[in-house]
Short mmCIF file of C-alpha atoms in Angstrom, two decimals:
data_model
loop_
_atom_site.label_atom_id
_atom_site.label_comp_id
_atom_site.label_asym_id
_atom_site.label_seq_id
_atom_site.Cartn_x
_atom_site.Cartn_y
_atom_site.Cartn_z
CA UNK A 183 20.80 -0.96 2.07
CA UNK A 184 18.09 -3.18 0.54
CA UNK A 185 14.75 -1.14 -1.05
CA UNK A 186 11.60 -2.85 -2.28
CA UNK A 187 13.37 -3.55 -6.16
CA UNK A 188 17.15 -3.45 -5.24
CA UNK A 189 19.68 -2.23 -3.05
CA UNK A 190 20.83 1.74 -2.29
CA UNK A 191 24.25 2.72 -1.44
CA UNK A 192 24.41 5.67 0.54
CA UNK A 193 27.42 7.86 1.37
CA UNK A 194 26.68 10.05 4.32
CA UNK A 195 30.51 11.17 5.87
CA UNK A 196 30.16 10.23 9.63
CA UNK A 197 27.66 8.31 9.60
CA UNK A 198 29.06 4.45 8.55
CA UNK A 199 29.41 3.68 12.60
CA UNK A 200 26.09 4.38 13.32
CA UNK A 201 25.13 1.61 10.09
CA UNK A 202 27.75 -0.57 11.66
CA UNK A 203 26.29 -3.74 12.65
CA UNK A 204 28.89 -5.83 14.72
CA UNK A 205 28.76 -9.95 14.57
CA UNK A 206 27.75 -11.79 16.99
CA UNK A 207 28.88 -14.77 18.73
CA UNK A 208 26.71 -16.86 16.36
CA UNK A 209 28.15 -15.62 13.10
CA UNK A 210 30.42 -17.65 11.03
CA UNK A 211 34.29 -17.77 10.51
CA UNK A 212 34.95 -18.20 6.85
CA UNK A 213 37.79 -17.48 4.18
CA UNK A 214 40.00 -18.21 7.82
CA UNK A 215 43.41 -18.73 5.94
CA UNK A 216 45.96 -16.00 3.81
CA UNK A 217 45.18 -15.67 0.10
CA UNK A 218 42.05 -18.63 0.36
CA UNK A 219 37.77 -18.20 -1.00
CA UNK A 220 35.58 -19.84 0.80
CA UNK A 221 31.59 -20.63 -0.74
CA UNK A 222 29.09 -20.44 1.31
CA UNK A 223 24.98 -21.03 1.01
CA UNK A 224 22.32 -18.35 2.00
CA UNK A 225 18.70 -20.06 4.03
CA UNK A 226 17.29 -18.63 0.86
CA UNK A 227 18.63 -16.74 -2.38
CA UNK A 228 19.59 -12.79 -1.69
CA UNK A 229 18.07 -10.55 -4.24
CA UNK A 230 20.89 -9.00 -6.63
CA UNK A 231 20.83 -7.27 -9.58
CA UNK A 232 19.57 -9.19 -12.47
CA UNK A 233 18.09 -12.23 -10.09
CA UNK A 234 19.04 -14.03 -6.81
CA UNK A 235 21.94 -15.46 -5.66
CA UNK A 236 22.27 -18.43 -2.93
CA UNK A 237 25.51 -18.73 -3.20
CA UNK A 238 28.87 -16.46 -2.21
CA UNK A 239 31.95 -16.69 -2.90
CA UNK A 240 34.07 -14.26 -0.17
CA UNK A 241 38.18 -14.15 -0.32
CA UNK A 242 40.06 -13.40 2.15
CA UNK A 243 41.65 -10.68 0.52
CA UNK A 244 38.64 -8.32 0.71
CA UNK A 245 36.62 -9.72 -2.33
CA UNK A 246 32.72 -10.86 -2.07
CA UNK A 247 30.88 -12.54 -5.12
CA UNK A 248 27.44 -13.08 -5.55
CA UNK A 249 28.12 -16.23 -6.97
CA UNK A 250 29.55 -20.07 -6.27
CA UNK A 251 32.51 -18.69 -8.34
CA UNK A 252 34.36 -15.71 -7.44
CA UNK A 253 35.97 -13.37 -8.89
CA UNK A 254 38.86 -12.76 -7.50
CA UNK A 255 40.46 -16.53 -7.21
CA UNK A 256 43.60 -16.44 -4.12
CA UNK A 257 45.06 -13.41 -5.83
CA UNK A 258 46.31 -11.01 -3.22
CA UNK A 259 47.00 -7.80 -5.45
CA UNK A 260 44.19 -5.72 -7.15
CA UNK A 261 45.03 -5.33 -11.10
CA UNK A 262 42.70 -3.60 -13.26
CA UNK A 263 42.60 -6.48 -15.60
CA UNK A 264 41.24 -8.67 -13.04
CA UNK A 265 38.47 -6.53 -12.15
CA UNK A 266 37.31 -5.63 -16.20
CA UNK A 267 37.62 -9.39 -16.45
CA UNK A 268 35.33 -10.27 -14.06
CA UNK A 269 31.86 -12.07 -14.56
CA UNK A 270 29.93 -12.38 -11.22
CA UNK A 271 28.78 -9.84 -9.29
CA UNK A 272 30.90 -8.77 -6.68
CA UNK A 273 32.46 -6.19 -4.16
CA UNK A 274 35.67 -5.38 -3.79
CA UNK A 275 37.79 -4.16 -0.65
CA UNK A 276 40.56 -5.67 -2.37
CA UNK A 277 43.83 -5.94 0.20
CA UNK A 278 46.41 -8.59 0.70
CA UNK A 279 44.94 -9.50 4.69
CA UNK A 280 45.86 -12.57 6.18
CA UNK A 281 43.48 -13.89 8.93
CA UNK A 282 46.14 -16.39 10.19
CA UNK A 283 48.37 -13.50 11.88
CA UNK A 284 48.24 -13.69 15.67
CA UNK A 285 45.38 -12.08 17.30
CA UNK A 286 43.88 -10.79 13.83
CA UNK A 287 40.52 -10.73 13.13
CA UNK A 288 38.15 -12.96 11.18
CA UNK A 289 35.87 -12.90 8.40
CA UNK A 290 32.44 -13.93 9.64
CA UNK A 291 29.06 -14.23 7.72
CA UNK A 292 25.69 -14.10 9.35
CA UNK A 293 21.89 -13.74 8.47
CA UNK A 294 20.38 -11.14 10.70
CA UNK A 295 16.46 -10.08 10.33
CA UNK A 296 16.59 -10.90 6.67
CA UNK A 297 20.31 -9.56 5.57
CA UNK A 298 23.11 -10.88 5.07
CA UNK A 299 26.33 -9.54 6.21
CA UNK A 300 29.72 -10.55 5.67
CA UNK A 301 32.40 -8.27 8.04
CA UNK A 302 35.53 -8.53 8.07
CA UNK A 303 36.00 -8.17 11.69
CA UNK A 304 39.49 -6.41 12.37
CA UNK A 305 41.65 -8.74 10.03
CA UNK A 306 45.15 -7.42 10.07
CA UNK A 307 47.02 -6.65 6.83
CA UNK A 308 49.88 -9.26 5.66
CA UNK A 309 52.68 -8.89 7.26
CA UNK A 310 51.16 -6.36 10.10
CA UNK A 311 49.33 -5.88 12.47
CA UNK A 312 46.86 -2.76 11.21
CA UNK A 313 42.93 -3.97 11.22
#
């Protein structure tokens, strides 16, 4: 959650579907094919740690960088050396899902009221069909 100098995380067990805020019909499909990044631009720069960013990087395997750049390239497995080697800012749900699969989900972005969210809206595992 954003504060007046940064941003709070907040672990409150049985709460998270009351935070939930679905997409709407206007948000964006991005990162819409197996192991792919797509960039995207912000109408203006989010506030991160250590400055702004206007750009984001988000995979389709679960990974979102604050950054035109991201971390996590097409790579579909999570490795500890990919994560210590990482520069930009990022956060990681790292899972091999594949958008592409038959009546999946999507990855959408949106601005909403000032925040951005990026959901990834019932995408199905590789190879499955588990949201």
């Amino acid at each position: 959650m954003p504060t007046s100098n940064g941003y709070i995380a907040i672990w409150l067990p049985g709460v998270a579907p009351a935070l939930y805020v679905a997409p709407t019909a206007a948000a964006t499909i991005v990162a819409n094919v197996d192991d792919t990044t797509t960039t995207f631009s912000t109408s203006v720069a989010v506030p991160v740690p250590g400055g702004t960013a206007g750009q984001w990087t988000v995979s389709s395997n679960g990974v979102l960088t604050a950054a035109a750049a991201g971390n996590q390239g097409t790579g579909f497995t999570a490795t500890l050396a990919a994560t210590a080697t990482a520069t930009g800012l990022a956060w990681y749900n790292w899972r091999d899902y594949n958008p592409t699969i038959t009546n999946s989900g999507k990855v959408k972005t949106e601005e909403a009221s000032g925040v951005l969210y990026v959901t990834f809206d019932g995408v199905y595992e590789f190879n499955t069909t588990n949201p």
